[in-house]
Coordinates of C-alpha atoms in Angstrom, one line a residue:
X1 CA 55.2 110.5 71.4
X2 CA 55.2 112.8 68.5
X3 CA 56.9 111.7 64.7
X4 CA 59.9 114.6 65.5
X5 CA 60.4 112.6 68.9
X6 CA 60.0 109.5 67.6
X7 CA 62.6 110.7 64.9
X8 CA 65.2 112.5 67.5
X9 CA 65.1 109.6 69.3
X10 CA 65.4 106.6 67.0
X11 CA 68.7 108.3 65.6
X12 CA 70.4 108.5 68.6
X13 CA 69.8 104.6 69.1
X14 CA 71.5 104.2 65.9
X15 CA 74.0 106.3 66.2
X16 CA 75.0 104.9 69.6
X17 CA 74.4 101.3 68.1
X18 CA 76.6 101.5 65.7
X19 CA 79.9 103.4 67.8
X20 CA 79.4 99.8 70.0
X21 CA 79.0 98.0 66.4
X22 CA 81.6 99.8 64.8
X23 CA 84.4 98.0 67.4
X24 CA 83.0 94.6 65.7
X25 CA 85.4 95.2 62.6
X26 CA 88.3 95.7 64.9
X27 CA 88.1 92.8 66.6
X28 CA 89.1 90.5 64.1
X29 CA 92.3 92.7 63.9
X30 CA 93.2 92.0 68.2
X31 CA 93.2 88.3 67.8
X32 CA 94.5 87.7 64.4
X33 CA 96.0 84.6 66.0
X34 CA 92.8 83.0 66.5
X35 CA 90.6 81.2 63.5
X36 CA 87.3 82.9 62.5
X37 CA 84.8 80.3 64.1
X38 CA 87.1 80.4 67.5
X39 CA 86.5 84.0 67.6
X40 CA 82.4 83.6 66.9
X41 CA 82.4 80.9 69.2
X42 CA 83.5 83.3 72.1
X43 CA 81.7 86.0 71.1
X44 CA 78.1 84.5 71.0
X45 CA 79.4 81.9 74.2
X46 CA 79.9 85.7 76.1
X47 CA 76.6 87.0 74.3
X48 CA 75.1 84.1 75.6
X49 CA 75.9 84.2 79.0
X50 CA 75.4 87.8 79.8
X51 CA 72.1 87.6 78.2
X52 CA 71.1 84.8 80.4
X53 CA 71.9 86.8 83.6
X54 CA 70.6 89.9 82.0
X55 CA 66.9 88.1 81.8
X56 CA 67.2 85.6 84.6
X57 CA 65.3 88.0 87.4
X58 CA 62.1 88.1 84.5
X59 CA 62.6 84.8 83.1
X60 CA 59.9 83.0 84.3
X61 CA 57.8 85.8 83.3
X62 CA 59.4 86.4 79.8
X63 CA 59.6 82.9 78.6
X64 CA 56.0 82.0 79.3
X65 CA 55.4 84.5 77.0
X66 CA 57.4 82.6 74.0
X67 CA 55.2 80.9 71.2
X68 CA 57.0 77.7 68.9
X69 CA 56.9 80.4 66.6
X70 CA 59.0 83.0 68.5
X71 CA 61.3 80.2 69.2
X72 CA 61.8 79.2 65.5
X73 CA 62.3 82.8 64.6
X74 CA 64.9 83.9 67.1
X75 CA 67.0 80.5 65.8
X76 CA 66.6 81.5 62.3
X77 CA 67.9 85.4 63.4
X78 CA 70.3 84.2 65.6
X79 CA 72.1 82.0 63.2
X80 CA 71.6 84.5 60.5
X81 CA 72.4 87.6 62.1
X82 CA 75.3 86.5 64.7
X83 CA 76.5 83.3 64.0
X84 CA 77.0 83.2 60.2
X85 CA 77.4 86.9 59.5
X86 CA 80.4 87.1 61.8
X87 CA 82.4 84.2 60.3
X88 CA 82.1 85.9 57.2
X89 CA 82.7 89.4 58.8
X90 CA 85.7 87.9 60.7
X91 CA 87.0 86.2 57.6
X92 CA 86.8 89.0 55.3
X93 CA 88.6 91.2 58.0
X94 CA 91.4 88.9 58.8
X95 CA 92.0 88.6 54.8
X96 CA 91.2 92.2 53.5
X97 CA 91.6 94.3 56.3
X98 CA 89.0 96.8 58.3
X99 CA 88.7 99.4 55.7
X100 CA 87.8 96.8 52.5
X101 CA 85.3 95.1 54.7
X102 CA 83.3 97.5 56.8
X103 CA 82.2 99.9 53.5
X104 CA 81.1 96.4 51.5
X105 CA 79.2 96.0 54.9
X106 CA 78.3 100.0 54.8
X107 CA 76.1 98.8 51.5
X108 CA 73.4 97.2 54.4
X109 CA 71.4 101.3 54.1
X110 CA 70.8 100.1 50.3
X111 CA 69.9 96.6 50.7
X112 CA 67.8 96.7 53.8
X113 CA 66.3 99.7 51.7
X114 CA 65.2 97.8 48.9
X115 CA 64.9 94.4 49.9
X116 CA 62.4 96.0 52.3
X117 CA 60.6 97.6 49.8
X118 CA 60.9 94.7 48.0
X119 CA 58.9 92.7 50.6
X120 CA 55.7 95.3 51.2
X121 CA 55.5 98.1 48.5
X122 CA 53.3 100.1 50.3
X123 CA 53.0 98.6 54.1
X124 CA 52.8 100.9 57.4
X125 CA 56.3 101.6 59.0
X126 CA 57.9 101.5 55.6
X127 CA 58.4 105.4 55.1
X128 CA 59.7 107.2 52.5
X129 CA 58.8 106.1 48.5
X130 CA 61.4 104.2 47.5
X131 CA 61.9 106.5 44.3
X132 CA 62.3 109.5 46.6
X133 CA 65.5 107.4 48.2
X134 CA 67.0 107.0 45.2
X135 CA 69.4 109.5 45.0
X136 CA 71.2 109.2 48.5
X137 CA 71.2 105.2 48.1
X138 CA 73.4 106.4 45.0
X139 CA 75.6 108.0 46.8
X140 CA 76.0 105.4 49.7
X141 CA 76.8 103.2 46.6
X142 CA 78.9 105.2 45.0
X143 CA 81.1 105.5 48.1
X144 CA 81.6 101.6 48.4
X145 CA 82.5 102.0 44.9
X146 CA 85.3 104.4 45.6
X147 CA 86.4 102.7 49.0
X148 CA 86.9 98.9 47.0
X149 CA 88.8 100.5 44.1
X150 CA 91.2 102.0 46.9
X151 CA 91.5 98.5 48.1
X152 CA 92.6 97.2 44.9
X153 CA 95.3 100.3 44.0
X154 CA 96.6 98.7 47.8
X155 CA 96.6 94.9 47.3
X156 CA 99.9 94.4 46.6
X157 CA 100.6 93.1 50.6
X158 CA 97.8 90.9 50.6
X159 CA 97.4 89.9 46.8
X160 CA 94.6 89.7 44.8
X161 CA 93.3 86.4 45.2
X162 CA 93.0 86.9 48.8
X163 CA 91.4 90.3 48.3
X164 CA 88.9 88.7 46.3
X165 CA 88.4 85.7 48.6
X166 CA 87.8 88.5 51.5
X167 CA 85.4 90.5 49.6
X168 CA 83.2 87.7 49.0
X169 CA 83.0 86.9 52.4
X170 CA 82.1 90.7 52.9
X171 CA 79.3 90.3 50.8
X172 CA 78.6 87.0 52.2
X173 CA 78.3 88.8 55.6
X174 CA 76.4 92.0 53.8
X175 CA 73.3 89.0 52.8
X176 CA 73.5 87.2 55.8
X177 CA 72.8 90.6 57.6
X178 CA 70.4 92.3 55.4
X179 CA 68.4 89.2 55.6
X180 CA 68.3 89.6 59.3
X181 CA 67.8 93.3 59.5
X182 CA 64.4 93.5 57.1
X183 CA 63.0 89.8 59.1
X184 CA 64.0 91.1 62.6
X185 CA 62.4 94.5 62.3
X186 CA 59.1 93.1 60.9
X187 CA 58.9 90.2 63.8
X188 CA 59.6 93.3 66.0
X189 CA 56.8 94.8 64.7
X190 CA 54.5 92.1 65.0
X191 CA 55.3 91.1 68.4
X192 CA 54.5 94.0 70.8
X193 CA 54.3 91.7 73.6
X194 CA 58.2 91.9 74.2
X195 CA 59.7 95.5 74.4
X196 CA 63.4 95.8 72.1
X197 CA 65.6 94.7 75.4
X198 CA 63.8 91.8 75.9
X199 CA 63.8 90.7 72.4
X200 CA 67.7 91.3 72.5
X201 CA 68.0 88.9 75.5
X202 CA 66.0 86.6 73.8
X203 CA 68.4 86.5 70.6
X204 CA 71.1 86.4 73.2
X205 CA 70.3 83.1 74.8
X206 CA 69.4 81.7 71.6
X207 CA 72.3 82.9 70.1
X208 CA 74.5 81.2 72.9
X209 CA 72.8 78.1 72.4
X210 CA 73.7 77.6 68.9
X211 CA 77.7 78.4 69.5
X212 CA 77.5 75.1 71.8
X213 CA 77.7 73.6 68.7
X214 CA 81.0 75.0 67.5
X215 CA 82.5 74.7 70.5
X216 CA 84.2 71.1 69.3
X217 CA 85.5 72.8 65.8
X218 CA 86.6 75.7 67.1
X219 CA 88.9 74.7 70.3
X220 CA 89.4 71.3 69.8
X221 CA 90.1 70.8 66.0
X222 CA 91.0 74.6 65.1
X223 CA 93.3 76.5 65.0
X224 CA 97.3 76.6 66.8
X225 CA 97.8 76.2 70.5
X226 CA 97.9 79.4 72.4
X227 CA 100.1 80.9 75.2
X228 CA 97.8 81.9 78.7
X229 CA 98.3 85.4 78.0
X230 CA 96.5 84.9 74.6
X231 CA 93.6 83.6 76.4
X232 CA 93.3 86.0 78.4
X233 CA 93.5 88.7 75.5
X234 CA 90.8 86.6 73.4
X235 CA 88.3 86.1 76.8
X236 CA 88.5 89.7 77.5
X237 CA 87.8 90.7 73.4
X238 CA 85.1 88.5 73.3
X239 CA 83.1 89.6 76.3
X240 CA 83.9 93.1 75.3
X241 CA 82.2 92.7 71.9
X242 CA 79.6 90.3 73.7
X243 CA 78.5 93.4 76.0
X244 CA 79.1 95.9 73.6
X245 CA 78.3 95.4 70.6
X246 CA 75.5 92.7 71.3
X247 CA 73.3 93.4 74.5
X248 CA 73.8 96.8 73.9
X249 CA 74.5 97.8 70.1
X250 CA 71.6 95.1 69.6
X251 CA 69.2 96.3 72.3
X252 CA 69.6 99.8 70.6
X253 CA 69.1 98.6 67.4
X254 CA 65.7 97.5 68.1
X255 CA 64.8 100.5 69.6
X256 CA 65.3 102.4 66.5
X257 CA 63.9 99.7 64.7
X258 CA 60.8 100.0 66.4
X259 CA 60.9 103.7 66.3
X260 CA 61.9 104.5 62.9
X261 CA 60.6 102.9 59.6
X262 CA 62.9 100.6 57.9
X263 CA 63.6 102.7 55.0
X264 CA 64.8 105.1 57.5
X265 CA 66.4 102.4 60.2
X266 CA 68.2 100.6 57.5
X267 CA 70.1 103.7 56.8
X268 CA 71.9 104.4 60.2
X269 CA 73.9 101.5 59.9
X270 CA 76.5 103.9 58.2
X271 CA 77.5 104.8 61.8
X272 CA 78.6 101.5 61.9
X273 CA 81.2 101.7 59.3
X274 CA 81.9 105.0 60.1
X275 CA 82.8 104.3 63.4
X276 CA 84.5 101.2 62.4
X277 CA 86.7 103.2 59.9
X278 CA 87.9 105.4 62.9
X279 CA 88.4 102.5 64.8
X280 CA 90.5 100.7 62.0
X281 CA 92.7 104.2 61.2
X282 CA 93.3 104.4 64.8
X283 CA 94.5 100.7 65.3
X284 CA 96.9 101.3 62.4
X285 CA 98.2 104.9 62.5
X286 CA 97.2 106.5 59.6
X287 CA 95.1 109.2 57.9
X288 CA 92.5 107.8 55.6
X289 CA 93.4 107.5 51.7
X290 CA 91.8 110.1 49.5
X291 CA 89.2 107.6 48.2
X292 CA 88.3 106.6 51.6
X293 CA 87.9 110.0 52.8
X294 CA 85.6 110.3 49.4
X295 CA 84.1 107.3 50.4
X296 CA 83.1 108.4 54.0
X297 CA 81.8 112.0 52.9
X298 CA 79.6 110.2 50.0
X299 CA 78.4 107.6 52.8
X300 CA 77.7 110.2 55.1
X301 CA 75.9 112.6 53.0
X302 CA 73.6 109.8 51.4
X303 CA 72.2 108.7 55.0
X304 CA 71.6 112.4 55.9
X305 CA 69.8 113.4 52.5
X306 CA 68.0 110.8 53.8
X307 CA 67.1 111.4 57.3
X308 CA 66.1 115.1 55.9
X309 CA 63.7 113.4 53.4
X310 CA 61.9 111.5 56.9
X311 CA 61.4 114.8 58.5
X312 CA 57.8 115.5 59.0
X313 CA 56.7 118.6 58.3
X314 CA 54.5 120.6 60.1
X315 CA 51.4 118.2 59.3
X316 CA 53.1 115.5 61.1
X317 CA 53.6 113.5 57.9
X318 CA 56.7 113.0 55.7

């Protein structure tokens, strides 16, 4: 497969990743009457589940493959990348709103960036110099600047203090998830002997073995009772977001992140905010605000200043 291909292709995965990511933000929104850990519990419970009948026909095959290592590292992403990060995310959404938290999220393009130049300065798969990024990680930046001083100028229904409090969790979910990004896509790298959907399964199962544990604090000591219609509503989210956004968004994911380098893969997780932006503006009727709109064309521009700097040119190099 040629660098253009390679290219082509690892884009699309990302930009079809993050239209099923995107309905993560909204989510939160839909069952506003449940707590944040009910709402990860029956999530990853779904994830879980489908992934185990997703990889039951290979199993035997698949998991023979696993080393204690594998094992330990698909805890540590699971917990990082699922279970903590959408507490926070969930939190943050319920408090803020969709708009606030999905562009502190849309900062992942600049962190993944550096933390993952951070971690090899000069390693194969990491792309573009990082000084050469520079500019369009400015301008994804200076979009999340715009879109939290909008929040602010619009607090006055949720109040400060609880702005504040969501925020944090924002970032809180922004860490947990860069952390998880830059370790997932170098263990993908290092362990050809699964391809990207397996991998995915594998976080899937693992991931629905750890919400076992919240399953206690979630239903049984969280949280007001709930009318059968609720339920239903809350089942029917979570398996949504379960198939969507994690057996497929994920599986994609680590296509592109096996395709593309991670200065490059990092950035395309602006489709996730711009998709949950639509998504939000859609579930509340409105137009976005002129620092949101500045805040999407700043985001937008930045990740495609970048893709054009991955190009390769005729050579085949960048």
């Amino acid at each position: 497969m040629s660098q253009q291909q390679r290219l082509a292709i690892g884009l699309l995965c990302g930009l079809v990743a993050g239209a099923f990511w995107g309905g993560v933000f909204l989510a939160p929104k839909l069952l506003h009457a449940f707590t944040p850990l009910q709402m990860t519990a029956g999530r990853y419970l779904c994830y879980g589940l489908a992934s185990a009948v997703l990889l039951a026909p290979g199993a035997r095959k698949v998991l023979g493959r696993l080393t204690l290592a594998d094992w330990r590292d698909l805890a540590g992403l699971s917990l990082l990348g699922n279970i903590v990060y959408y507490v926070c995310l969930a939190v943050s959404v319920q408090i803020a709103g969709v708009a606030p938290a999905s562009l502190i999220i849309g900062l992942l393009p600049v962190t993944i960036t550096l933390v993952g130049a951070q971690k090899s300065k000069k390693g194969p798969g990491e792309g573009v110099a990082l000084r050469r990024l520079a500019a369009p990680l400015l301008m994804v930046g200076a979009g999340v600047v715009c879109i939290n001083i909008a929040a602010f100028q619009t607090a006055s229904g949720v109040g400060v203090g609880r702005l504040v409090l969501g925020l944090l969790a924002a970032v809180g979910a922004l860490v947990m998830w860069t952390a998880y990004a830059v370790w997932n896509a170098r263990r993908l790298a290092a362990t050809p002997r699964f391809n990207s959907h397996e991998w995915s399964l594998l976080t899937g199962v693992v991931t629905g073995l750890l919400s076992l544990l919240l399953i206690v604090p979630a239903f049984f000591f969280g949280g007001a009772p709930h009318v059968p219609n609720a339920w239903v509503l809350f089942w029917s989210v979570s398996l949504a977001v379960a198939l969507g956004a994690s057996v497929i968004g994920n599986g994609l994911w680590n296509a592109a992140s096996r395709l593309l380098p991670l200065s490059l893969s990092g950035q395309l997780i602006v489709f996730e905010t711009l998709f949950a932006l639509i998504y939000g503006f859609l579930h509340e009727a409105r137009w976005p605000l002129p620092l949101e709109a500045t805040a999407i064309v700043l985001m937008l521009a930045g990740v495609l200043w970048s893709v054009h700097l991955h190009r390769p040119d005729e050579s085949g190099v960048h």
